[in-house]
XYZ file of C-alpha atoms in Angstrom:
683
model
C 18.136 -23.557 -6.156
C 17.842 -20.371 -4.095
C 21.463 -19.164 -3.790
C 20.853 -17.314 -0.520
C 19.848 -20.616 1.085
C 22.676 -22.558 -0.490
C 25.313 -20.902 1.668
C 23.564 -22.196 4.808
C 22.978 -25.764 3.657
C 23.569 -28.514 6.158
C 23.966 -32.266 5.913
C 24.376 -35.677 7.491
C 26.775 -35.689 10.355
C 29.317 -37.612 12.351
C 29.232 -36.416 15.975
C 31.969 -37.125 18.509
C 32.537 -35.434 21.839
C 35.945 -35.315 23.494
C 36.434 -35.928 27.208
C 36.812 -32.180 27.750
C 33.376 -30.598 28.276
C 34.354 -27.637 26.142
C 35.834 -29.499 23.183
C 33.961 -31.359 20.501
C 34.179 -32.140 16.821
C 31.271 -32.537 14.402
C 31.604 -33.754 10.851
C 28.719 -33.153 8.469
C 28.147 -35.081 5.236
C 26.026 -33.649 2.424
C 23.816 -36.211 0.687
C 22.245 -35.683 -2.725
C 19.906 -38.065 -4.524
C 22.769 -40.292 -5.670
C 25.064 -40.278 -2.637
C 27.545 -37.990 -0.899
C 27.918 -34.477 -2.335
C 30.116 -32.823 0.268
C 31.075 -32.431 3.899
C 31.731 -29.973 6.686
C 33.849 -30.416 9.787
C 33.086 -28.245 12.828
C 35.372 -28.073 15.834
C 34.765 -26.296 19.127
C 37.373 -25.574 21.776
C 35.939 -23.540 24.592
C 34.446 -20.380 23.075
C 36.187 -20.821 19.721
C 34.413 -22.590 16.861
C 35.662 -23.336 13.362
C 34.143 -25.042 10.357
C 35.059 -26.006 6.820
C 32.435 -26.681 4.135
C 33.047 -28.453 0.820
C 30.051 -29.030 -1.441
C 29.688 -29.805 -5.143
C 26.845 -30.266 -7.612
C 27.177 -30.454 -11.423
C 29.774 -27.771 -12.250
C 29.432 -25.762 -9.019
C 31.890 -26.050 -6.150
C 31.362 -24.277 -2.822
C 34.344 -24.108 -0.448
C 34.147 -22.024 2.728
C 36.111 -21.865 5.962
C 34.672 -20.107 9.005
C 35.864 -19.354 12.507
C 34.165 -17.395 15.269
C 34.307 -16.708 18.970
C 31.248 -16.891 21.226
C 30.612 -14.235 23.856
C 27.683 -13.270 26.070
C 24.220 -14.710 25.318
C 25.844 -17.196 22.931
C 26.401 -14.410 20.379
C 29.421 -14.312 18.059
C 31.918 -11.591 18.985
C 34.309 -12.306 16.140
C 33.630 -14.024 12.812
C 35.871 -14.760 9.832
C 34.680 -16.527 6.674
C 36.691 -17.059 3.512
C 36.599 -19.271 0.448
C 35.042 -19.626 -2.992
C 31.372 -19.231 -3.979
C 29.623 -21.830 -6.195
C 30.467 -20.037 -9.462
C 34.017 -19.153 -8.418
C 33.816 -15.668 -6.902
C 36.082 -15.161 -3.869
C 34.572 -14.810 -0.380
C 36.173 -12.921 2.502
C 34.108 -11.655 5.427
C 34.989 -10.310 8.908
C 32.890 -9.301 11.934
C 33.990 -7.962 15.324
C 32.122 -6.776 18.403
C 34.134 -4.683 20.844
C 33.060 -2.190 23.512
C 29.484 -2.141 22.221
C 30.457 -1.407 18.624
C 29.834 -4.013 15.917
C 31.885 -3.768 12.732
C 31.658 -5.920 9.622
C 33.425 -5.834 6.286
C 34.012 -8.186 3.419
C 34.043 -8.743 -0.303
C 30.521 -7.376 -0.679
C 29.534 -5.528 2.506
C 30.856 -3.235 5.201
C 29.268 -1.335 8.056
C 29.129 -0.724 11.781
C 26.559 -0.220 14.530
C 26.473 0.640 18.212
C 24.612 -2.063 20.080
C 23.519 -1.825 23.700
C 21.723 -5.192 23.496
C 23.089 -8.484 22.258
C 22.499 -8.897 18.526
C 23.446 -11.816 16.353
C 25.534 -11.142 13.241
C 24.372 -13.167 10.211
C 27.205 -13.550 7.713
C 26.321 -13.112 4.067
C 28.197 -16.346 3.306
C 27.419 -18.576 6.246
C 28.070 -22.267 6.679
C 26.616 -24.665 9.176
C 28.411 -23.553 12.351
C 26.994 -20.009 12.494
C 23.534 -21.281 11.524
C 23.622 -23.727 14.425
C 24.894 -21.052 16.794
C 21.928 -18.864 15.875
C 19.576 -21.608 17.047
C 21.519 -21.924 20.308
C 21.273 -18.165 20.884
C 17.533 -18.223 20.182
C 17.033 -21.129 22.565
C 18.905 -19.210 25.273
C 16.714 -16.122 24.858
C 13.653 -15.933 27.106
C 11.318 -15.006 24.227
C 13.232 -17.025 21.618
C 13.588 -13.809 19.632
C 16.759 -11.802 19.011
C 17.848 -8.850 16.928
C 20.088 -9.446 13.944
C 22.954 -7.611 12.374
C 23.191 -6.005 9.851
C 19.412 -5.766 10.422
C 16.295 -7.786 11.158
C 14.794 -9.956 13.870
C 14.872 -13.750 14.190
C 12.208 -15.809 15.931
C 12.432 -19.485 16.910
C 9.433 -21.812 17.050
C 9.393 -25.458 18.078
C 7.291 -27.346 15.545
C 7.785 -31.031 16.309
C 9.868 -33.559 18.218
C 10.759 -37.163 17.583
C 12.651 -39.888 19.442
C 14.831 -42.042 17.218
C 16.136 -45.479 18.114
C 19.139 -47.312 16.749
C 20.399 -50.384 18.539
C 20.662 -49.490 22.196
C 20.805 -45.763 21.514
C 17.909 -43.330 21.672
C 17.938 -39.676 20.715
C 15.195 -37.061 20.908
C 15.428 -34.397 18.223
C 13.441 -31.205 17.822
C 12.205 -29.531 14.663
C 12.736 -25.766 14.911
C 11.648 -23.075 12.490
C 13.684 -19.861 12.355
C 11.766 -16.979 10.813
C 13.045 -13.556 9.810
C 15.754 -14.644 7.379
C 13.830 -15.368 4.179
C 10.339 -15.628 2.697
C 9.382 -18.537 4.958
C 10.940 -20.055 8.108
C 14.108 -22.158 7.814
C 13.411 -25.626 9.229
C 15.843 -28.231 10.576
C 16.171 -30.859 13.314
C 18.369 -30.169 16.379
C 19.337 -32.178 19.427
C 18.949 -31.306 23.110
C 22.135 -29.192 22.989
C 20.962 -27.166 20.015
C 23.384 -28.852 17.612
C 22.037 -29.675 14.202
C 20.990 -33.281 13.757
C 19.201 -33.491 10.387
C 17.452 -31.453 7.714
C 15.954 -31.719 4.260
C 16.583 -29.071 1.600
C 13.658 -29.666 -0.722
C 15.158 -32.722 -2.396
C 18.473 -31.038 -3.245
C 20.377 -32.166 -0.156
C 19.643 -34.023 3.072
C 21.272 -34.162 6.514
C 21.957 -36.847 9.068
C 24.685 -37.545 11.598
C 26.816 -40.423 10.466
C 26.481 -43.125 13.013
C 22.763 -42.895 12.535
C 21.523 -45.005 9.646
C 20.461 -43.171 6.503
C 17.066 -44.845 6.720
C 16.094 -42.299 9.400
C 16.168 -39.544 6.777
C 12.817 -40.472 5.261
C 10.890 -40.208 8.523
C 12.600 -36.948 9.454
C 11.962 -35.536 6.004
C 8.270 -36.434 6.094
C 7.803 -34.691 9.447
C 9.747 -31.634 8.309
C 7.840 -31.400 5.029
C 4.523 -31.688 6.872
C 5.470 -28.784 9.145
C 6.636 -26.700 6.212
C 3.443 -27.429 4.293
C 1.334 -26.416 7.279
C 2.842 -22.937 7.137
C 1.822 -22.651 3.489
C -1.593 -24.182 4.191
C -2.222 -21.427 6.708
C -1.245 -18.764 4.151
C -3.561 -20.297 1.560
C -6.471 -20.520 3.974
C -6.076 -16.906 5.017
C -5.323 -15.320 1.653
C -7.360 -17.280 -0.903
C -10.641 -15.441 -1.461
C -13.030 -17.829 -3.197
C -16.168 -16.424 -4.786
C -19.190 -18.698 -4.839
C -20.830 -16.138 -7.123
C -19.931 -14.915 -10.610
C -17.090 -12.378 -10.767
C -17.778 -9.153 -12.645
C -14.925 -6.867 -13.705
C -16.099 -3.477 -14.948
C -14.519 -0.525 -16.761
C -11.254 -2.290 -17.545
C -8.771 -1.912 -20.384
C -8.131 -5.399 -21.710
C -5.026 -6.684 -23.512
C -6.072 -8.945 -26.395
C -2.859 -10.872 -27.095
C -4.472 -12.829 -29.920
C -5.456 -9.735 -31.933
C -2.555 -7.626 -30.650
C -4.838 -4.833 -29.462
C -5.798 -2.988 -26.289
C -9.569 -3.150 -25.807
C -10.643 -0.126 -23.773
C -13.468 0.153 -21.248
C -14.582 -3.464 -21.325
C -16.734 -5.449 -18.915
C -15.957 -9.117 -18.248
C -17.915 -11.862 -16.495
C -16.451 -14.996 -14.920
C -18.719 -17.934 -14.074
C -17.610 -21.309 -12.729
C -13.995 -20.374 -13.350
C -14.528 -19.576 -17.045
C -14.784 -16.306 -18.962
C -18.402 -16.266 -20.152
C -18.859 -12.725 -21.448
C -16.779 -9.758 -22.631
C -18.780 -6.652 -23.524
C -18.442 -2.988 -24.418
C -21.586 -2.334 -22.408
C -22.130 -2.888 -18.680
C -23.103 -6.464 -17.853
C -26.159 -6.922 -15.663
C -25.893 -9.745 -13.172
C -27.239 -10.279 -9.683
C -25.276 -11.572 -6.713
C -21.822 -11.118 -8.196
C -18.400 -10.340 -6.764
C -17.890 -6.882 -8.293
C -14.584 -5.239 -9.185
C -14.444 -1.674 -10.485
C -11.231 -1.715 -12.526
C -11.265 1.833 -13.830
C -7.704 2.982 -14.546
C -6.421 -0.595 -14.595
C -5.373 -3.008 -17.320
C -6.327 -6.680 -17.501
C -3.824 -9.152 -18.975
C -3.872 -12.949 -19.249
C -2.271 -14.816 -16.390
C 1.473 -15.057 -16.920
C 3.533 -18.201 -17.514
C 6.980 -19.051 -16.161
C 8.453 -21.608 -18.546
C 11.646 -22.293 -16.580
C 11.075 -23.123 -12.922
C 12.531 -25.596 -10.445
C 9.662 -25.479 -8.005
C 9.484 -25.684 -4.267
C 6.125 -25.439 -2.454
C 6.787 -21.822 -1.380
C 7.083 -20.663 -4.981
C 3.347 -20.823 -5.657
C 2.497 -17.859 -3.448
C 5.424 -15.803 -4.794
C 4.356 -16.540 -8.362
C 0.686 -15.812 -7.739
C 1.480 -12.424 -6.199
C 3.410 -11.579 -9.391
C 0.540 -12.670 -11.641
C 2.176 -15.967 -12.682
C -0.530 -18.621 -12.790
C 0.910 -21.286 -15.106
C 4.358 -22.774 -14.508
C 6.496 -25.320 -16.328
C 8.818 -27.137 -13.959
C 11.859 -27.815 -16.098
C 13.711 -30.119 -13.698
C 13.012 -31.588 -10.279
C 12.856 -34.846 -8.399
C 9.764 -36.848 -9.284
C 8.789 -37.093 -5.625
C 9.018 -33.351 -5.068
C 7.188 -32.206 -8.194
C 4.365 -34.717 -7.789
C 3.855 -33.627 -4.190
C 3.744 -29.976 -5.240
C 1.386 -30.784 -8.099
C -0.983 -32.532 -5.709
C -0.921 -29.628 -3.267
C -1.665 -27.179 -6.089
C -4.454 -29.223 -7.640
C -6.179 -29.762 -4.304
C -5.754 -26.034 -3.537
C -4.208 -26.871 -0.179
C -1.465 -24.371 -0.972
C -1.417 -21.483 -3.421
C -0.264 -22.373 -6.932
C -1.712 -22.465 -10.430
C -1.515 -25.010 -13.236
C 1.689 -27.019 -13.414
C 3.390 -28.567 -16.444
C 6.235 -31.059 -15.996
C 9.475 -31.774 -17.832
C 11.402 -34.938 -17.016
C 15.028 -34.194 -16.146
C 17.818 -36.504 -17.328
C 21.584 -36.540 -17.805
C 24.449 -38.844 -18.687
C 26.123 -40.251 -15.592
C 29.312 -38.259 -14.898
C 30.955 -36.290 -12.107
C 29.225 -33.186 -13.475
C 25.791 -34.795 -13.859
C 22.705 -32.954 -12.652
C 21.170 -35.445 -10.225
C 17.798 -33.876 -9.580
C 16.326 -36.111 -12.256
C 17.548 -39.435 -13.636
C 20.965 -40.370 -14.989
C 21.831 -42.981 -17.614
C 24.988 -44.985 -18.380
C 23.875 -46.025 -21.869
C 21.561 -45.001 -24.692
C 19.286 -47.939 -23.953
C 19.021 -46.883 -20.321
C 18.271 -43.316 -21.477
C 15.418 -44.652 -23.636
C 14.042 -46.551 -20.658
C 14.093 -43.312 -18.649
C 12.110 -41.611 -21.438
C 9.492 -44.346 -21.265
C 9.287 -44.004 -17.485
C 8.636 -40.266 -17.757
C 6.037 -40.822 -20.483
C 4.217 -43.371 -18.313
C 4.176 -40.857 -15.457
C 2.529 -38.082 -17.469
C 5.448 -35.773 -18.252
C 4.979 -33.475 -21.247
C 8.615 -33.280 -22.295
C 12.187 -34.292 -21.556
C 14.945 -31.864 -20.583
C 18.493 -33.109 -21.026
C 21.576 -31.679 -19.351
C 25.154 -30.960 -20.335
C 26.717 -34.410 -19.868
C 24.587 -36.136 -22.513
C 26.516 -37.913 -25.269
C 26.139 -36.028 -28.583
C 25.692 -39.284 -30.517
C 22.740 -40.203 -28.269
C 20.694 -37.137 -29.178
C 19.284 -38.173 -32.581
C 18.064 -41.643 -31.537
C 16.925 -40.295 -28.183
C 14.967 -37.483 -29.837
C 13.259 -40.003 -32.100
C 12.312 -42.115 -29.090
C 11.057 -39.078 -27.162
C 8.881 -37.985 -30.081
C 7.519 -41.522 -30.521
C 6.452 -41.358 -26.882
C 4.510 -38.140 -27.510
C 6.915 -35.775 -25.767
C 9.115 -32.840 -26.722
C 12.890 -32.612 -26.261
C 14.630 -29.566 -24.813
C 17.672 -28.837 -22.742
C 21.248 -27.689 -22.469
C 23.341 -28.349 -25.527
C 25.526 -31.380 -24.661
C 29.247 -30.909 -24.164
C 31.231 -30.913 -27.428
C 28.094 -30.380 -29.539
C 26.825 -27.197 -31.174
C 23.298 -25.883 -30.840
C 22.782 -26.272 -34.585
C 23.804 -29.923 -34.407
C 21.385 -30.478 -31.531
C 18.543 -28.864 -33.478
C 19.343 -30.983 -36.538
C 19.349 -34.056 -34.267
C 15.843 -33.317 -32.972
C 15.920 -30.683 -30.229
C 12.518 -28.958 -30.091
C 13.688 -26.275 -27.674
C 16.904 -24.754 -26.348
C 17.307 -23.673 -22.735
C 19.434 -20.582 -22.001
C 20.673 -17.790 -24.233
C 24.337 -18.673 -23.676
C 23.816 -21.802 -25.771
C 23.042 -19.627 -28.805
C 26.347 -17.782 -28.507
C 28.297 -20.970 -27.803
C 27.037 -22.298 -31.136
C 29.632 -20.028 -32.790
C 32.502 -20.640 -30.341
C 33.418 -24.205 -31.209
C 32.582 -27.410 -29.391
C 33.350 -26.528 -25.769
C 32.796 -28.544 -22.621
C 29.439 -27.148 -21.465
C 29.618 -29.277 -18.308
C 32.065 -26.757 -16.894
C 32.052 -23.052 -16.039
C 33.328 -22.375 -19.562
C 29.684 -22.080 -20.586
C 29.573 -18.919 -18.460
C 33.078 -17.487 -18.735
C 33.322 -17.902 -22.516
C 30.114 -15.891 -22.834
C 31.398 -13.170 -20.511
C 34.722 -12.796 -22.277
C 33.695 -13.322 -25.892
C 29.926 -13.008 -26.566
C 30.324 -9.365 -27.584
C 32.809 -10.402 -30.270
C 30.164 -12.303 -32.239
C 28.959 -10.332 -35.271
C 25.211 -10.586 -34.856
C 24.701 -9.100 -38.323
C 26.714 -11.837 -40.016
C 25.261 -14.250 -42.551
C 26.277 -17.124 -40.275
C 24.080 -15.848 -37.429
C 21.209 -15.039 -39.788
C 21.258 -18.544 -41.252
C 21.242 -20.165 -37.824
C 18.351 -18.052 -36.549
C 16.408 -18.661 -39.761
C 16.858 -22.391 -39.212
C 15.440 -22.079 -35.689
C 12.433 -20.219 -37.076
C 11.858 -22.657 -39.947
C 12.060 -25.710 -37.692
C 9.869 -24.097 -35.045
C 12.615 -24.496 -32.453
C 11.640 -22.734 -29.237
C 14.122 -20.625 -27.257
C 13.759 -20.383 -23.469
C 16.457 -17.735 -23.007
C 16.460 -17.040 -19.230
C 18.343 -13.868 -20.172
C 18.084 -12.332 -16.702
C 20.126 -15.117 -15.113
C 23.009 -14.554 -17.523
C 22.798 -10.782 -17.574
C 22.895 -10.834 -13.777
C 25.851 -13.217 -13.735
C 27.840 -11.044 -16.148
C 27.047 -7.679 -14.562
C 27.405 -8.461 -10.856
C 30.474 -7.012 -9.156
C 31.986 -7.278 -5.663
C 30.347 -4.946 -3.165
C 27.619 -3.821 -5.583
C 23.962 -4.761 -5.826
C 22.865 -6.813 -8.814
C 21.632 -4.192 -11.332
C 18.901 -6.561 -12.540
C 17.212 -6.461 -9.121
C 18.274 -3.079 -7.795
C 14.781 -1.607 -8.172
C 13.046 -4.228 -6.053
C 15.680 -5.436 -3.570
C 14.572 -2.996 -0.873
C 11.175 -4.679 -0.754
C 12.610 -8.086 0.127
C 13.600 -9.723 3.442
C 17.085 -8.714 4.542
C 18.850 -11.979 3.763
C 17.233 -12.127 0.330
C 18.417 -8.557 -0.298
C 21.957 -9.488 0.678
C 21.971 -12.361 -1.811
C 21.816 -9.756 -4.593
C 25.020 -8.054 -3.457
C 28.356 -9.114 -4.882
C 29.751 -11.112 -7.786
C 29.037 -14.719 -8.732
C 31.877 -15.199 -11.199
C 35.503 -14.359 -10.517
C 35.850 -11.678 -13.213
C 39.403 -10.387 -13.579
C 39.793 -6.607 -13.968
C 41.112 -6.989 -17.510
C 37.822 -8.652 -18.518
C 35.392 -6.244 -16.814
C 34.646 -4.315 -20.020
C 34.236 -7.579 -21.923
C 31.582 -8.787 -19.472
C 29.674 -5.493 -19.657
C 29.713 -5.540 -23.465
C 28.645 -9.180 -23.487
C 25.675 -8.417 -21.229
C 24.579 -5.892 -23.841
C 25.109 -8.529 -26.552
C 22.548 -10.750 -24.803
C 19.876 -8.118 -25.410
C 20.933 -7.701 -29.024
C 20.557 -11.451 -29.503
C 17.042 -11.274 -28.039
C 16.111 -8.613 -30.560
C 17.608 -10.723 -33.381
C 15.544 -13.715 -32.301
C 12.411 -11.612 -32.537
C 13.374 -10.143 -35.900
C 13.895 -13.649 -37.288
C 10.535 -14.755 -35.870
C 12.041 -17.422 -33.622
C 9.505 -18.747 -31.111
C 10.408 -17.427 -27.647
C 8.994 -18.305 -24.242
C 9.774 -16.427 -21.032
C 11.316 -18.330 -18.142
C 13.004 -17.354 -14.896
C 15.373 -20.035 -13.518
C 15.734 -17.701 -10.548
C 13.862 -16.171 -7.648
C 10.154 -16.954 -8.269
C 7.987 -14.135 -9.545
C 10.539 -11.356 -9.581
C 12.928 -12.943 -12.084
C 10.194 -13.579 -14.650
C 9.027 -9.954 -14.456
C 12.611 -8.755 -14.933
C 12.961 -11.140 -17.879
C 10.051 -9.413 -19.590
C 11.552 -5.998 -18.844
C 14.779 -7.102 -20.540
C 12.850 -8.297 -23.598
C 11.278 -4.847 -23.858
C 14.646 -3.181 -23.236
C 16.085 -5.164 -26.159
C 13.588 -3.527 -28.503
C 10.876 -6.184 -28.717
C 7.413 -4.519 -28.873
C 5.521 -4.769 -25.591
C 2.645 -6.776 -27.073
C 5.071 -9.404 -28.327
C 6.837 -9.369 -24.964
C 3.536 -10.206 -23.258
C 2.907 -13.000 -25.755
C 6.154 -14.732 -24.689
C 4.634 -15.165 -21.225
C 0.979 -15.774 -22.146
C -0.256 -17.084 -25.499
C 2.988 -18.555 -26.870
C 3.758 -20.747 -23.823
C 0.172 -21.989 -23.894
C 0.601 -22.907 -27.554
C 3.948 -24.631 -26.937
C 2.474 -26.705 -24.111
C -0.740 -27.495 -26.015
C -2.894 -25.556 -23.555
C -3.991 -22.643 -25.752
C -7.503 -24.041 -26.161
C -8.272 -23.200 -22.558
C -5.757 -20.579 -21.423
C -3.158 -18.066 -22.634
C -5.513 -15.255 -23.676
C -8.563 -13.376 -22.453
C -11.169 -15.131 -24.558
C -14.746 -16.226 -23.907
C -14.761 -19.909 -23.000
C -11.207 -19.980 -21.640
C -10.145 -20.306 -18.014
C -10.286 -17.140 -15.972
C -6.507 -16.773 -15.605
C -6.426 -13.007 -15.202
C -4.131 -10.327 -13.797
C -5.232 -6.779 -13.040
C -2.490 -4.150 -13.228
C -2.255 -0.506 -12.260
C -1.132 1.194 -15.465
C -0.633 -0.046 -19.001
C 2.172 -2.565 -19.688
C 1.990 -1.785 -23.412
C 3.263 1.711 -22.601
C 5.455 0.779 -19.603
C 6.356 -2.880 -19.205
C 7.240 -2.236 -15.547
C 3.515 -1.934 -14.876
C 3.718 -5.736 -14.564
C 5.158 -5.149 -11.092
C 2.047 -3.272 -10.000
C -0.306 -6.219 -9.675
C -3.590 -5.084 -8.159
C -5.486 -8.398 -8.266
C -4.946 -11.934 -9.551
C -7.886 -14.155 -10.513
C -7.510 -17.891 -10.995
C -10.899 -19.373 -11.751
C -13.140 -18.450 -8.833
C -10.203 -17.652 -6.559
C -9.100 -14.063 -6.044
C -5.684 -13.136 -4.633
C -4.597 -9.761 -3.334
C -0.886 -9.376 -4.103
C -0.306 -6.940 -1.252
C -1.600 -9.536 1.224
C 0.535 -12.314 -0.233
C 3.668 -10.197 -0.276
C 3.216 -9.159 3.340
C 2.671 -12.789 4.375
C 6.057 -13.612 2.798
C 7.924 -10.749 4.449
C 7.880 -8.520 1.344
C 6.873 -4.856 1.250
C 3.990 -4.569 -1.235
C 4.550 -2.698 -4.487
C 0.977 -1.497 -4.996
C -2.329 -1.668 -3.092
C -4.787 -4.265 -4.336
C -8.168 -3.179 -5.633
C -11.035 -3.648 -3.182
C -13.837 -6.078 -3.982
C -16.873 -7.383 -2.179
C -17.074 -11.126 -1.688
C -19.766 -12.887 0.336
C -20.876 -9.536 1.706
C -17.415 -8.474 2.919
C -15.338 -5.767 1.239
C -11.574 -6.271 1.217
C -9.454 -3.346 2.331
C -6.414 -2.397 0.306
C -3.131 -2.609 2.187
C -0.664 0.252 2.042
C 2.190 -0.125 -0.412
C 5.648 0.684 0.887
């Protein structure tokens, strides 16, 4: 889940109004797929508002208290937020507005600004009350547009309205979209007073005022999803350039991941979405969409093998050159809807591969998929996923170790692969011996040598931070384990960036893994990269830094032992995968092999290498044009100049701008249907 959005989640609510016109109390209940996941109580007395949020999912616990005072134009004049972030880092944030001077300071940020006009301060760690107050301020503004602090501009649009009935009561609610905070507008339902009534958070959480039956959620969700999809439909219609003619790419340097070579000055022809010719000599063809790629490098379309997709992610991935995605855990309803939107090309997104998500029922269970109370029930879940076309099963941390061997056998008999977190109180080696085909997350490799810990809890992060650097990676014990992974063909989906980021982040500092690109992103996305996630004590700071370095050393060891590796993000779409590949190169893995982890190898693992994964005649035209040579500088992957998916062409600079992102590089011009595209300016 996007962490910047998590802090502003909202949920189902109990609403009561006191006799005093200026006093009211609102209680919000967070619903997940299985039931209640948390709550927030908001109280207002005159101009003073306070709220307390408590929310939990698997091993994360978010606890925040907020209080603020409303002044002119419904803007906060004083804000205080404190509590604990989902991974345990402390939160403390203050804002004041006095005599035209705004001042803010906290765990991660501080600053001030003179303001002659009313501007709305957006806390870095906001809960429901401030989010609702922003909507009220936007409604009060004549143009429904207000300036934001620390920076930015918010715009409110009414997208839908609906009258609900329950018994003798009727209520009209309005669907508003607030743009200017993230990649796409934030949508939720509000009542006539501007107080939140309901919202859907992509299947993770849902919102409804208690007192209104939960059955209303489905109708509200469907209307909200339709409005959200329309935004993405408009982006796809405007920014998908479909060529009815063959596509001819000339004078390009081509990365042959199968042979491990760079083929210079090649010419490539795409017809009916397939690569039909690759030549040293110019290709003669009439009525083609022509691309002069001199000075550019062509690579196969990238794969992200660890995604938890939302509809917005397709455009972000495509702009980064990621065409094929494996969703490693989602609700069935959500992933099937996204798959249908991708396949019909209603929204931007490439080929999608699905893993069924399951866990043992427990208080720490991951409830995005299905949970089981017994081995027999787990086997039934496997059969359900097989019947619904899933390629593999991903298990989570609460699974019973003794279930793994019989479950693996059942999964394999149903034609699927088994991957996942290593279950609590089980080692990675035991899981591999029991039938795991793939391991998610690099921390699980280190935990293999730390005893049988409870991986349902934050120990799976803190033990790595404090002790990963103590593991002797040159020991016979490590060599034997890695050799076993190689011999068994066990795949490692390391998601190294997620753990490196978690270990290196510090209060008040920008995440070093995203420092180079943060300035290109919308302001609230930028702010999500500032500060710590874990509560790292000063005496452990050096340990965490050394352990982050140990992650890279483990990556290099995996490569040296010829363990099959696939690149996955488990983070912000597009950008995290590209950083993952940079870290692989930083660890010492040759650039050609780095590219293979996100092209040919994933295609082989997913059984798709007959039609994608390399630039080969007869395969799908999944192609990415880069400025520069990624074999010399892996960061050239950030300079996407054109993405081709079949007969569709995408200009990354256009897509980035549509999502509120400053482009990294101008796209190459091309002529399609008699019209030449114009390259946008990079920022």
